[in-house]
Short mmCIF file of C-alpha atoms in Angstrom, two decimals:
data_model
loop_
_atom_site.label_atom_id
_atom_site.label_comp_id
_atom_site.label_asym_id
_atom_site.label_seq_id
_atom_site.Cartn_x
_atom_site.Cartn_y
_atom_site.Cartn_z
CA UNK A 266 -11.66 -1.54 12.72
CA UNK A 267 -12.00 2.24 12.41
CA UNK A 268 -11.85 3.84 9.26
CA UNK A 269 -10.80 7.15 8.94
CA UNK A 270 -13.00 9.39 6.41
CA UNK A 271 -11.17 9.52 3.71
CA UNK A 272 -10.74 5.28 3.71
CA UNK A 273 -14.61 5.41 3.36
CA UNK A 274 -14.84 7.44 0.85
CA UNK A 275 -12.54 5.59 -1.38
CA UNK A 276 -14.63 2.51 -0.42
CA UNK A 277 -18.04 3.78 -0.94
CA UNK A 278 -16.70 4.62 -4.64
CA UNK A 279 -16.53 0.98 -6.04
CA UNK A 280 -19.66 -0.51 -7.42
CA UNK A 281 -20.28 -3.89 -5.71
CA UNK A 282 -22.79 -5.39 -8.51
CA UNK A 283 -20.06 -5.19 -11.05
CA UNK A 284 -17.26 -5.74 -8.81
CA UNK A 285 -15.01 -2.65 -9.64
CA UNK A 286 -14.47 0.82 -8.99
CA UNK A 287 -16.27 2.58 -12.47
CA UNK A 288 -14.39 5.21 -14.43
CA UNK A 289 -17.59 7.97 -13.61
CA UNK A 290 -16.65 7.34 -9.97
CA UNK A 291 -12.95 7.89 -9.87
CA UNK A 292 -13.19 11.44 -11.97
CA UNK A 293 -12.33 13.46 -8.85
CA UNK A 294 -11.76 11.02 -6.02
CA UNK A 295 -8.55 12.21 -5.47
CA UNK A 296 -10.16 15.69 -4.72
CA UNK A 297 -13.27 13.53 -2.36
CA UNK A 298 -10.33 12.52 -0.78
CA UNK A 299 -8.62 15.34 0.69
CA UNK A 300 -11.99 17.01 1.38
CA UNK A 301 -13.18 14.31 3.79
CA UNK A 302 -9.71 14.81 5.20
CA UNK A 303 -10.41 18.15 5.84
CA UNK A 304 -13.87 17.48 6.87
CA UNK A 305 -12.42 14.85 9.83
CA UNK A 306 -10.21 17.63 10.76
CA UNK A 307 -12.51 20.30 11.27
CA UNK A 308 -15.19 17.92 12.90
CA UNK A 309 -11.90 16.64 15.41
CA UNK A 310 -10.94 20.64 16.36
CA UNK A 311 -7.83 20.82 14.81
CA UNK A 312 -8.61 23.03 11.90
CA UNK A 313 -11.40 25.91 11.98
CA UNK A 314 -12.44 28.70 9.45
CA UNK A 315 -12.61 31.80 9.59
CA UNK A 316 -14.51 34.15 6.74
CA UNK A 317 -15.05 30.81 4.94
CA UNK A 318 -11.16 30.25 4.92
CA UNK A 319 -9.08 27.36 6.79
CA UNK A 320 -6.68 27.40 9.77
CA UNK A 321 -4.80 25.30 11.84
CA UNK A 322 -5.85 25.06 15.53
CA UNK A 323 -3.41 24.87 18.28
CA UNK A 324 -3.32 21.40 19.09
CA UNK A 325 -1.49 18.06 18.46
CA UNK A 326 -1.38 16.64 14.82
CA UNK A 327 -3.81 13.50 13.99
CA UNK A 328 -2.43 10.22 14.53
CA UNK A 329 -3.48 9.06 11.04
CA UNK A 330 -0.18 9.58 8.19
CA UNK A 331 -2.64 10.70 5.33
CA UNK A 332 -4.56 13.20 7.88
CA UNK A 333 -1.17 14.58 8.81
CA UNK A 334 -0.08 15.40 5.63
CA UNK A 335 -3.54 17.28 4.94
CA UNK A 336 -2.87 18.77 8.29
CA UNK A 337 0.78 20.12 7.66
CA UNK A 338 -0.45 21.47 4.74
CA UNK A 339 -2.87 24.40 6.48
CA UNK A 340 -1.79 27.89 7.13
CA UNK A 341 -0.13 27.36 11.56
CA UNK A 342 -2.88 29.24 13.81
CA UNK A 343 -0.25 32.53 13.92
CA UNK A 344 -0.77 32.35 10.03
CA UNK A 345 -3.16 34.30 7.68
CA UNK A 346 -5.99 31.70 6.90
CA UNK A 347 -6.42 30.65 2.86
CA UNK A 348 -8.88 29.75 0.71
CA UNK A 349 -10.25 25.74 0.95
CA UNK A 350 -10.08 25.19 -2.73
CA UNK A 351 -5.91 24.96 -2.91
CA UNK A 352 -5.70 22.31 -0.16
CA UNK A 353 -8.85 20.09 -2.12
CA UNK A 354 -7.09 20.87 -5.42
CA UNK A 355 -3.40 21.12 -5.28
CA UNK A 356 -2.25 17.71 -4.81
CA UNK A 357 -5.69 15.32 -5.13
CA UNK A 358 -4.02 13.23 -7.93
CA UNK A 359 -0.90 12.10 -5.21
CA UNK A 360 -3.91 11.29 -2.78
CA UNK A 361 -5.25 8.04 -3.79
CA UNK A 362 -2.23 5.96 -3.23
CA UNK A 363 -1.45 6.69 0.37
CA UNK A 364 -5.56 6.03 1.02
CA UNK A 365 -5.16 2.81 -0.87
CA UNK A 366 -2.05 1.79 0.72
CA UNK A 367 -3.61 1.97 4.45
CA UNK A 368 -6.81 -0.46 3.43
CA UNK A 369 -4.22 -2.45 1.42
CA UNK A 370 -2.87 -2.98 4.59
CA UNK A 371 -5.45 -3.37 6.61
CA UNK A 372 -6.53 -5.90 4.40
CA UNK A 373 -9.54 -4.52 3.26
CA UNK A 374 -8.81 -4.21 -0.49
CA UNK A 375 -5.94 -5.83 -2.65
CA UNK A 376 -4.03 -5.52 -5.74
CA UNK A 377 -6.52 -6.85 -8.49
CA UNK A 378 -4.45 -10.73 -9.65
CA UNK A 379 -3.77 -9.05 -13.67
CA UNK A 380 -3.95 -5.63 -14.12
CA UNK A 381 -3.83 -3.50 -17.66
CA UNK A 382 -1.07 -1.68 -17.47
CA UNK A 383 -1.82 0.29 -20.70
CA UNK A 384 -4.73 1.77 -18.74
CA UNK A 385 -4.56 5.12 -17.35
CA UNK A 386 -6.68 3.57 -14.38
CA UNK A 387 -4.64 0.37 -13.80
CA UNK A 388 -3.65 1.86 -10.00
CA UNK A 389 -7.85 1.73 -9.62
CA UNK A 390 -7.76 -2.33 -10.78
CA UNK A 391 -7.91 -3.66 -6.94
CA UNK A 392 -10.42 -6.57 -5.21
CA UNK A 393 -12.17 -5.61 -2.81
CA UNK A 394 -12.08 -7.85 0.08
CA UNK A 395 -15.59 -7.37 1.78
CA UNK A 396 -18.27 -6.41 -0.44
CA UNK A 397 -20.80 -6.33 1.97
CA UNK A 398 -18.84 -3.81 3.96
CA UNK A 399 -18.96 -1.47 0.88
CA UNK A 400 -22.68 -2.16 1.26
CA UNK A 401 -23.25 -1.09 4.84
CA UNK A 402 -20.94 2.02 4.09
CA UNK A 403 -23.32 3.04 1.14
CA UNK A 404 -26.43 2.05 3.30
CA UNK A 405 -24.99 4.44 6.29
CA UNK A 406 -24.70 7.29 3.72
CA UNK A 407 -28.08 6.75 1.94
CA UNK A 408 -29.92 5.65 4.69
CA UNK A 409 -30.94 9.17 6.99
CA UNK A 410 -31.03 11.28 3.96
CA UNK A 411 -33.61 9.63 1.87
CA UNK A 412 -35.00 8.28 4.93
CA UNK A 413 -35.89 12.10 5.97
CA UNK A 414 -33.91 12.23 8.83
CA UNK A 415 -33.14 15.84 10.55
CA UNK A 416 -29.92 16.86 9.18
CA UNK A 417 -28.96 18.38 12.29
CA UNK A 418 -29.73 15.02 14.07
CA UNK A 419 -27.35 12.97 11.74
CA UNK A 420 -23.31 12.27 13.29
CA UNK A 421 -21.07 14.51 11.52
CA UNK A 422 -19.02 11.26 9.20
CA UNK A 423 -22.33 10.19 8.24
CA UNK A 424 -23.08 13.66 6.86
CA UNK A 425 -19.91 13.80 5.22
CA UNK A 426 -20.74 10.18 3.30
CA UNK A 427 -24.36 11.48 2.41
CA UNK A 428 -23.15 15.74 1.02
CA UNK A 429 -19.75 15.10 -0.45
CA UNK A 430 -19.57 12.50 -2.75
CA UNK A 431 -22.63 14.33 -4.28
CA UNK A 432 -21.00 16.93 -5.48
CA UNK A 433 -18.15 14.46 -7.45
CA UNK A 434 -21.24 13.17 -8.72
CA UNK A 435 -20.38 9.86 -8.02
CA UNK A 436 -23.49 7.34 -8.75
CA UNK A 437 -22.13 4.03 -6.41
CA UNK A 438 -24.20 5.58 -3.46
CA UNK A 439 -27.02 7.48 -5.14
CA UNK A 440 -28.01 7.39 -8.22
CA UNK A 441 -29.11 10.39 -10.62
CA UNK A 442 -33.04 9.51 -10.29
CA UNK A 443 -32.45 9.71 -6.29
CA UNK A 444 -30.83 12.95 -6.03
CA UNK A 445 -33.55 14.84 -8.08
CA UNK A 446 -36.54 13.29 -6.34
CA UNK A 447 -35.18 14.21 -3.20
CA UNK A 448 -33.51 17.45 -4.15
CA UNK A 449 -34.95 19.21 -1.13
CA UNK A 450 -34.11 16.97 1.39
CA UNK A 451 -30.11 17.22 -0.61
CA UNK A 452 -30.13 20.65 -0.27
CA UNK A 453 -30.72 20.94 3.37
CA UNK A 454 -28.38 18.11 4.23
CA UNK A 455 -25.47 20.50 2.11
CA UNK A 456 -26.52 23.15 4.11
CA UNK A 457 -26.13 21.98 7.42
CA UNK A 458 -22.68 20.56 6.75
CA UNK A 459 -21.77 24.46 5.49
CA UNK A 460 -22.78 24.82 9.01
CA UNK A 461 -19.97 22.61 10.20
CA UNK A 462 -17.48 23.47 7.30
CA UNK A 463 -17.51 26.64 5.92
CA UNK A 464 -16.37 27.14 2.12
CA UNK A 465 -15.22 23.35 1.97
CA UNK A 466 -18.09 21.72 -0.02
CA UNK A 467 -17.97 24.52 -2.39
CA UNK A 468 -14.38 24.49 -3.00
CA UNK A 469 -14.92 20.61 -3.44
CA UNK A 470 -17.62 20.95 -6.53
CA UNK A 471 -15.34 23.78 -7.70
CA UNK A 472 -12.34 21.65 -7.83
CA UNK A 473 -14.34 19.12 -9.92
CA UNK A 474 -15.75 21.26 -12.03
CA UNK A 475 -12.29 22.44 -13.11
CA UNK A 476 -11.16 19.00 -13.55
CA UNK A 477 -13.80 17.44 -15.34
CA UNK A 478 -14.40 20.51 -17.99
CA UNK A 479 -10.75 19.45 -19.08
CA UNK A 480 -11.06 15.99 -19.29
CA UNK A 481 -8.64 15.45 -15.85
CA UNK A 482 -9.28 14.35 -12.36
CA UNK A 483 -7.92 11.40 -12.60
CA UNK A 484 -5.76 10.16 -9.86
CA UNK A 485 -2.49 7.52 -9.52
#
């Protein structure tokens, strides 16, 4: 089946050797989320930027419910266009559970059998259903960047799952050690998707720099 961008995201965030989704990757999923949302959009023509700020293009809305509630959210095209970091920010906590509902759905992931509901993270407590999917998802993200790859070569989603998560600084698709040692090869990857997005992967890192320097980020 087709997973939208935001579905792999959530997915490439759980850690398949010890079976959950670790605390150091959820700190600002919520805020992943609604970036690759906006990413999708942009890549699919129905928003564009202008100045490094986001607008609606004329066009239908995406068939997808959580990409149409991103959607609604951006400035109509007769509107004045605003600043990326309010649309990653403003409601990332309320956008895990609509994500998690569609690949609960789909069958993909389920409510874990005996959850802690003292936990703050009990809503994260879920079984995957396909490990090795998770696995081919983090291998698709990993694979052209540390591979070398041209940047500008590389489809659009799979330059999403290789910039983005980065800058959460989640460590389920590449860990700490890999992200130094290929620092270069990092840094043009982010550049050419600031190419294709405009203002969005900064407003991302900015988002989760806010959260994490007060202990937040966590979503429901």
């Amino acid at each position: 089946m087709h997973l939208s961008l935001p579905q792999r995201m959530y997915l490439l965030s759980y850690t398949v050797d010890k079976e959950k989704f670790e605390a150091v990757n959820l700190q600002g999923r919520g805020q992943l989320l609604r970036a690759a949302a906006l990413a999708e959009l942009t890549f699919a023509g129905l928003l564009t930027t202008q100045q490094q700020k986001v607008v609606q293009c004329v066009g239908e809305p995406p068939l997808d419910p959580f990409l149409v509630d991103v959607w609604r959210d951006i400035p109509a095209p007769a509107d004045k266009p605003k600043n990326w970091l309010q649309f990653v920010h403003n409601k990332a906590t309320t956008s895990e559970e609509p994500v998690r509902d569609q690949l609960i759905a789909a069958g993909l992931i389920a409510p874990a059998a005996k959850r802690s509901l003292l936990s703050p993270l009990a809503s994260h407590q879920v079984t995957v259903n396909d490990p090795q999917q998770v696995l081919e998802l983090q291998e698709t993200a990993r694979r052209s960047v540390l591979g070398g790859t041209d940047p500008a070569t590389v489809p659009v989603d799979e330059l999403s799952m290789a910039v983005l998560p980065v800058e959460c600084e989640m460590v389920s698709v590449f860990r700490w050690k890999e992200t130094r040692e290929h620092k270069h090869a990092f840094k043009a990857y982010a550049e050419q998707f600031d190419t294709l997005a405009p203002g969005l992967r900064k407003a991302l890192r900015d988002s989760f720099l806010l959260v994490r320097g007060v202990g937040g980020g966590w979503g429901r």
